[in-house]
PDB file of C-alpha atoms in Angstrom:
ATOM      1  CA  MET A1358      -5.408  11.368  -0.728  1.00  0.00           C
ATOM      2  CA  ASN A1359      -3.235  11.405  -3.804  1.00  0.00           C
ATOM      3  CA  PRO A1360      -5.468  11.577  -6.913  1.00  0.00           C
ATOM      4  CA  ILE A1361      -2.862   9.659  -8.960  1.00  0.00           C
ATOM      5  CA  PHE A1362      -3.226   6.562  -6.797  1.00  0.00           C
ATOM      6  CA  PRO A1363      -5.895   4.220  -8.208  1.00  0.00           C
ATOM      7  CA  THR A1364      -9.180   3.788  -6.374  1.00  0.00           C
ATOM      8  CA  GLU A1365      -9.611   0.253  -7.685  1.00  0.00           C
ATOM      9  CA  GLY A1366      -7.556  -2.369  -9.446  1.00  0.00           C
ATOM     10  CA  PHE A1367      -3.944  -2.984  -8.570  1.00  0.00           C
ATOM     11  CA  ALA A1368      -0.973  -0.797  -7.697  1.00  0.00           C
ATOM     12  CA  ARG A1369       2.714  -1.518  -8.089  1.00  0.00           C
ATOM     13  CA  LEU A1370       5.362  -0.731  -5.508  1.00  0.00           C
ATOM     14  CA  PRO A1371       6.523   2.654  -6.916  1.00  0.00           C
ATOM     15  CA  GLN A1372       2.926   3.940  -6.919  1.00  0.00           C
ATOM     16  CA  ILE A1373       2.427   2.829  -3.316  1.00  0.00           C
ATOM     17  CA  LEU A1374       5.696   4.329  -2.087  1.00  0.00           C
ATOM     18  CA  ASN A1375       4.820   7.639  -3.749  1.00  0.00           C
ATOM     19  CA  PHE A1376       1.295   7.560  -2.312  1.00  0.00           C
ATOM     20  CA  LEU A1377       2.508   6.809   1.223  1.00  0.00           C
ATOM     21  CA  SER A1378       5.684   8.935   1.032  1.00  0.00           C
ATOM     22  CA  VAL A1379       7.734   6.191   2.670  1.00  0.00           C
ATOM     23  CA  SER A1380      10.815   4.200   1.713  1.00  0.00           C
ATOM     24  CA  GLU A1381      10.628   0.647   0.439  1.00  0.00           C
ATOM     25  CA  SER A1382      12.187  -0.698   3.635  1.00  0.00           C
ATOM     26  CA  THR A1383       9.610   1.126   5.784  1.00  0.00           C
ATOM     27  CA  PHE A1384       6.776  -0.228   3.639  1.00  0.00           C
ATOM     28  CA  ARG A1385       8.130  -3.798   3.794  1.00  0.00           C
ATOM     29  CA  ARG A1386       8.493  -3.481   7.580  1.00  0.00           C
ATOM     30  CA  GLY A1387       4.833  -2.468   7.653  1.00  0.00           C
ATOM     31  CA  ILE A1388       3.943  -5.612   5.694  1.00  0.00           C
ATOM     32  CA  ARG A1389       5.830  -7.809   8.173  1.00  0.00           C
ATOM     33  CA  ALA A1390       4.124  -5.999  11.076  1.00  0.00           C
ATOM     34  CA  GLY A1391       0.697  -6.563   9.517  1.00  0.00           C
ATOM     35  CA  LYS A1392       0.015  -2.874   8.873  1.00  0.00           C
ATOM     36  CA  PHE A1393      -0.109  -3.352   5.095  1.00  0.00           C
ATOM     37  CA  PRO A1394      -1.313  -6.291   2.983  1.00  0.00           C
ATOM     38  CA  LYS A1395       1.061  -8.797   1.429  1.00  0.00           C
ATOM     39  CA  PRO A1396       1.580  -8.537  -2.319  1.00  0.00           C
ATOM     40  CA  ILE A1397      -0.090 -10.662  -4.946  1.00  0.00           C
ATOM     41  CA  LYS A1398       2.133 -12.100  -7.672  1.00  0.00           C
ATOM     42  CA  VAL A1399       0.982 -11.518 -11.247  1.00  0.00           C
ATOM     43  CA  ASN A1400       3.496 -13.452 -13.319  1.00  0.00           C
ATOM     44  CA  ARG A1401       6.710 -12.183 -11.724  1.00  0.00           C
ATOM     45  CA  THR A1402       5.359  -8.773 -10.735  1.00  0.00           C
ATOM     46  CA  SER A1403       4.202  -7.931  -7.222  1.00  0.00           C
ATOM     47  CA  VAL A1404       0.996  -5.921  -7.030  1.00  0.00           C
ATOM     48  CA  TRP A1405      -1.323  -4.853  -4.238  1.00  0.00           C
ATOM     49  CA  PRO A1406      -5.075  -4.289  -4.425  1.00  0.00           C
ATOM     50  CA  ALA A1407      -5.504  -0.517  -4.326  1.00  0.00           C
ATOM     51  CA  THR A1408      -8.581  -0.848  -2.123  1.00  0.00           C
ATOM     52  CA  GLU A1409      -6.577  -2.792   0.489  1.00  0.00           C
ATOM     53  CA  ILE A1410      -3.810  -0.173   0.547  1.00  0.00           C
ATOM     54  CA  ARG A1411      -6.383   2.610   0.977  1.00  0.00           C
ATOM     55  CA  ALA A1412      -8.117   0.618   3.749  1.00  0.00           C
ATOM     56  CA  ALA A1413      -4.785   0.119   5.544  1.00  0.00           C
ATOM     57  CA  VAL A1414      -4.066   3.856   5.347  1.00  0.00           C
ATOM     58  CA  ASP A1415      -7.535   4.649   6.700  1.00  0.00           C
ATOM     59  CA  LYS A1416      -7.041   2.181   9.559  1.00  0.00           C
ATOM     60  CA  LEU A1417      -3.664   3.708  10.450  1.00  0.00           C
ATOM     61  CA  SER A1418      -5.183   7.202  10.321  1.00  0.00           C
ATOM     62  CA  GLU A1419      -7.901   6.154  12.774  1.00  0.00           C
ATOM     63  CA  ARG A1420      -5.281   4.875  15.226  1.00  0.00           C
ATOM     64  CA  GLU A1421      -3.331   8.130  15.086  1.00  0.00           C
ATOM     65  CA  GLY A1422      -6.335  10.426  15.169  1.00  0.00           C
TER      66      GLY A1422
END
């Protein structure tokens, strides 16, 4: 996994897209499909719990492997 991506706390969209190496539209499609968690609003900024993103990646890896 990418060492720059946080192991705890929150991540913003650019960090997630870099970590997953996907486009924003692909990531948002994954949210609608239930593959990734929905964002949490902090003021007007969307953030995702880093642990939930890592768990979603692990779950997807298990399906593929």
